[in-house]
Short mmCIF file of C-alpha atoms in Angstrom, two decimals:
data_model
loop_
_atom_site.label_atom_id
_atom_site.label_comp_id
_atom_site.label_asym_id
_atom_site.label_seq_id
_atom_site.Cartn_x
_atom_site.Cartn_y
_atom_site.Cartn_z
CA UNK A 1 109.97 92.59 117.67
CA UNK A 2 113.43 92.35 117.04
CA UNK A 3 112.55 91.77 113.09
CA UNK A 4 110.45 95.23 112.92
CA UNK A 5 113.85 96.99 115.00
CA UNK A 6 116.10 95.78 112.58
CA UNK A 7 114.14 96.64 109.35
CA UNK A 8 113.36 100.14 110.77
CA UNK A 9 116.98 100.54 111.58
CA UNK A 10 118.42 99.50 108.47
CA UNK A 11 116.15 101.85 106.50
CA UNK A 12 117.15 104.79 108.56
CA UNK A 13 113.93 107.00 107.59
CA UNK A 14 110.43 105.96 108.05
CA UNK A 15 107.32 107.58 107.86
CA UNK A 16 105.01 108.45 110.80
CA UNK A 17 100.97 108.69 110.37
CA UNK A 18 99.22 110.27 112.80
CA UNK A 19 95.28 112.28 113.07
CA UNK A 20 95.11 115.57 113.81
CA UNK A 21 91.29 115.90 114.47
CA UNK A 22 89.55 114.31 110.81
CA UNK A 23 93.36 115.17 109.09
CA UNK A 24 96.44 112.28 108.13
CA UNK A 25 99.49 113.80 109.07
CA UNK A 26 102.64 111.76 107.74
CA UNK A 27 105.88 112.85 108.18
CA UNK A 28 109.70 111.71 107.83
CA UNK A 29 111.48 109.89 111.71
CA UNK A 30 114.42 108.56 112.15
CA UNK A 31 114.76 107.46 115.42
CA UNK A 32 113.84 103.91 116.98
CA UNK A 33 115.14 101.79 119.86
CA UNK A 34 114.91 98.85 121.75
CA UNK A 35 115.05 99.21 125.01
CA UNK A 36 113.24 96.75 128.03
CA UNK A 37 111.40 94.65 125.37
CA UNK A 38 109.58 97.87 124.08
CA UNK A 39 109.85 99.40 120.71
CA UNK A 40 110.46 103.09 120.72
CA UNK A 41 110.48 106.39 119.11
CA UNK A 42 111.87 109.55 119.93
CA UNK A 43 110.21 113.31 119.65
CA UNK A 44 110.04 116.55 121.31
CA UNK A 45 107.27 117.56 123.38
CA UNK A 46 106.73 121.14 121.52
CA UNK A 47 105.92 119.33 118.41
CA UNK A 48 102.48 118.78 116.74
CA UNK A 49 103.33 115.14 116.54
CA UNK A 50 103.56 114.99 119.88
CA UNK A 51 100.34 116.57 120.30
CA UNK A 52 98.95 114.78 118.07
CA UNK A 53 99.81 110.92 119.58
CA UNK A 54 98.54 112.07 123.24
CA UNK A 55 95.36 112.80 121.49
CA UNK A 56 95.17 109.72 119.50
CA UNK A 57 97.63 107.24 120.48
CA UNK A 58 96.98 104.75 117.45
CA UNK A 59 99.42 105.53 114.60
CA UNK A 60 101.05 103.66 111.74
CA UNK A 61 104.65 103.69 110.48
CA UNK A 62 105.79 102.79 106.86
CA UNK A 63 109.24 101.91 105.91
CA UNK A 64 110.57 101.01 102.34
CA UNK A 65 113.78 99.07 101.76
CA UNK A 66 114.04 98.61 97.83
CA UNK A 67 111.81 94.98 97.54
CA UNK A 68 110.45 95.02 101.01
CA UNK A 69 107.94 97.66 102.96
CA UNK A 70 106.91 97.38 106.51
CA UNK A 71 103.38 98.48 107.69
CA UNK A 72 103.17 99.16 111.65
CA UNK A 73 99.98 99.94 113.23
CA UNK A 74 99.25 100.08 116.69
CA UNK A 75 99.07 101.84 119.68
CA UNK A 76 101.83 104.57 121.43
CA UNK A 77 102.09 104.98 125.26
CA UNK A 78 104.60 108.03 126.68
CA UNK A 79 106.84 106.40 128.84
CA UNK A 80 108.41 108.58 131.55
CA UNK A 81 111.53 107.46 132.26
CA UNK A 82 114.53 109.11 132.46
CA UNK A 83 116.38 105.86 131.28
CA UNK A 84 114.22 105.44 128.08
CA UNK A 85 114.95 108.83 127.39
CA UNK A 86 119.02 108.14 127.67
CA UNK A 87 118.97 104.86 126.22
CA UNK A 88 117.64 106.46 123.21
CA UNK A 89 119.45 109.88 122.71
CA UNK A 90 122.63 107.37 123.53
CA UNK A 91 121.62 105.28 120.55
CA UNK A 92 121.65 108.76 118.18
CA UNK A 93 124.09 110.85 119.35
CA UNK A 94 123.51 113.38 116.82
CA UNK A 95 120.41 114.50 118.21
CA UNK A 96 122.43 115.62 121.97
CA UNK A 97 122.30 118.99 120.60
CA UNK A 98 118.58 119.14 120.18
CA UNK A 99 117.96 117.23 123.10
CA UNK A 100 118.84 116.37 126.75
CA UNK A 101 117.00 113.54 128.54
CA UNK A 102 116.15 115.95 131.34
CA UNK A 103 115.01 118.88 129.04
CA UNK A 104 111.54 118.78 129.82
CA UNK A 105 110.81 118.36 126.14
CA UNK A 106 112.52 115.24 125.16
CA UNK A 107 109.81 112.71 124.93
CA UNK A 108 109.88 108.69 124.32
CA UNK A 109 107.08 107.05 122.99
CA UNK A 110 106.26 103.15 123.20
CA UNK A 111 104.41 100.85 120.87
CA UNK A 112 101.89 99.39 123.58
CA UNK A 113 100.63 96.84 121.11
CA UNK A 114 100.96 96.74 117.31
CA UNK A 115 100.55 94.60 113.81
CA UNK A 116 103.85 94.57 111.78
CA UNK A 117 102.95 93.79 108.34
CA UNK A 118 106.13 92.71 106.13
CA UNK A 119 105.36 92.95 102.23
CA UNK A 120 107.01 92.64 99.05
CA UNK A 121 106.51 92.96 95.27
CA UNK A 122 107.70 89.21 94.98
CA UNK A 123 104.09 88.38 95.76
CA UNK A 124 105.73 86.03 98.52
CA UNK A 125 103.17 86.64 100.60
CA UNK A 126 102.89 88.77 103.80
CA UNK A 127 104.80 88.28 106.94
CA UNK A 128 102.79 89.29 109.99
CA UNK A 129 104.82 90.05 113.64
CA UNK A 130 102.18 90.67 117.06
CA UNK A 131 103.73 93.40 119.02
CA UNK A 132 102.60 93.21 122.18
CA UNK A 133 104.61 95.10 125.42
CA UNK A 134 103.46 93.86 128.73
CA UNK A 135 104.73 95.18 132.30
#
């Protein structure tokens, strides 16, 4: 999990896919963490996106670095708590205008379980990581 943190981070943008109803949606994040174990992203609760993952949690993010891409599919879970929520607006700063952890529309989302696919043009071969976050 660590591998799939650090690539996302070091990219800085990734791109989201989620369904609304038959439609793709894919748009531009930023934000991930690691926080408990879990991987997480960050969105507010006003937003289609948001919408959109409570009515199909199973999503995939794509992330390009210049020779490498990362393909993560899996599964999101809101997670509640108030920590989560601080551990992650404390890890971007920049978004404590938009948000406050106790805003009522500050949301944290968890990958429950996921496939992180690492590829490359090389023709290497792919690198496969099991998310998998357990209580």
């Amino acid at each position: 999990m660590q591998e799939v943190y650090d690539f996302l981070k070091k990219t800085g943008t990734y791109y989201l896919a989620t369904c609304d109803g038959m439609q793709a949606r894919v748009r531009p994040f930023g934000t991930i963490d690691l926080f408990k174990g879990r991987l997480y992203i960050q969105t507010g609760k006003g937003k289609e996106v948001s919408r959109q993952i409570k009515s199909n949690p199973r999503v995939e993010i794509c992330a390009f670095d210049g020779g490498r891409w990362l393909r993560l599919s899996g599964v999101l879970e809101l997670d509640d708590d108030r920590d989560a929520r601080v551990h992650m607006l404390d890890s971007y700063p920049e978004l404590k205008s938009m948000y406050d952890p106790d805003d009522g529309n500050t949301e944290v989302f968890f990958f429950r379980k996921g496939i992180a696919v690492f590829s490359s043009f090389s023709g290497a071969g792919d690198k496969v990581v099991v998310l998998d976050a357990r209580e």
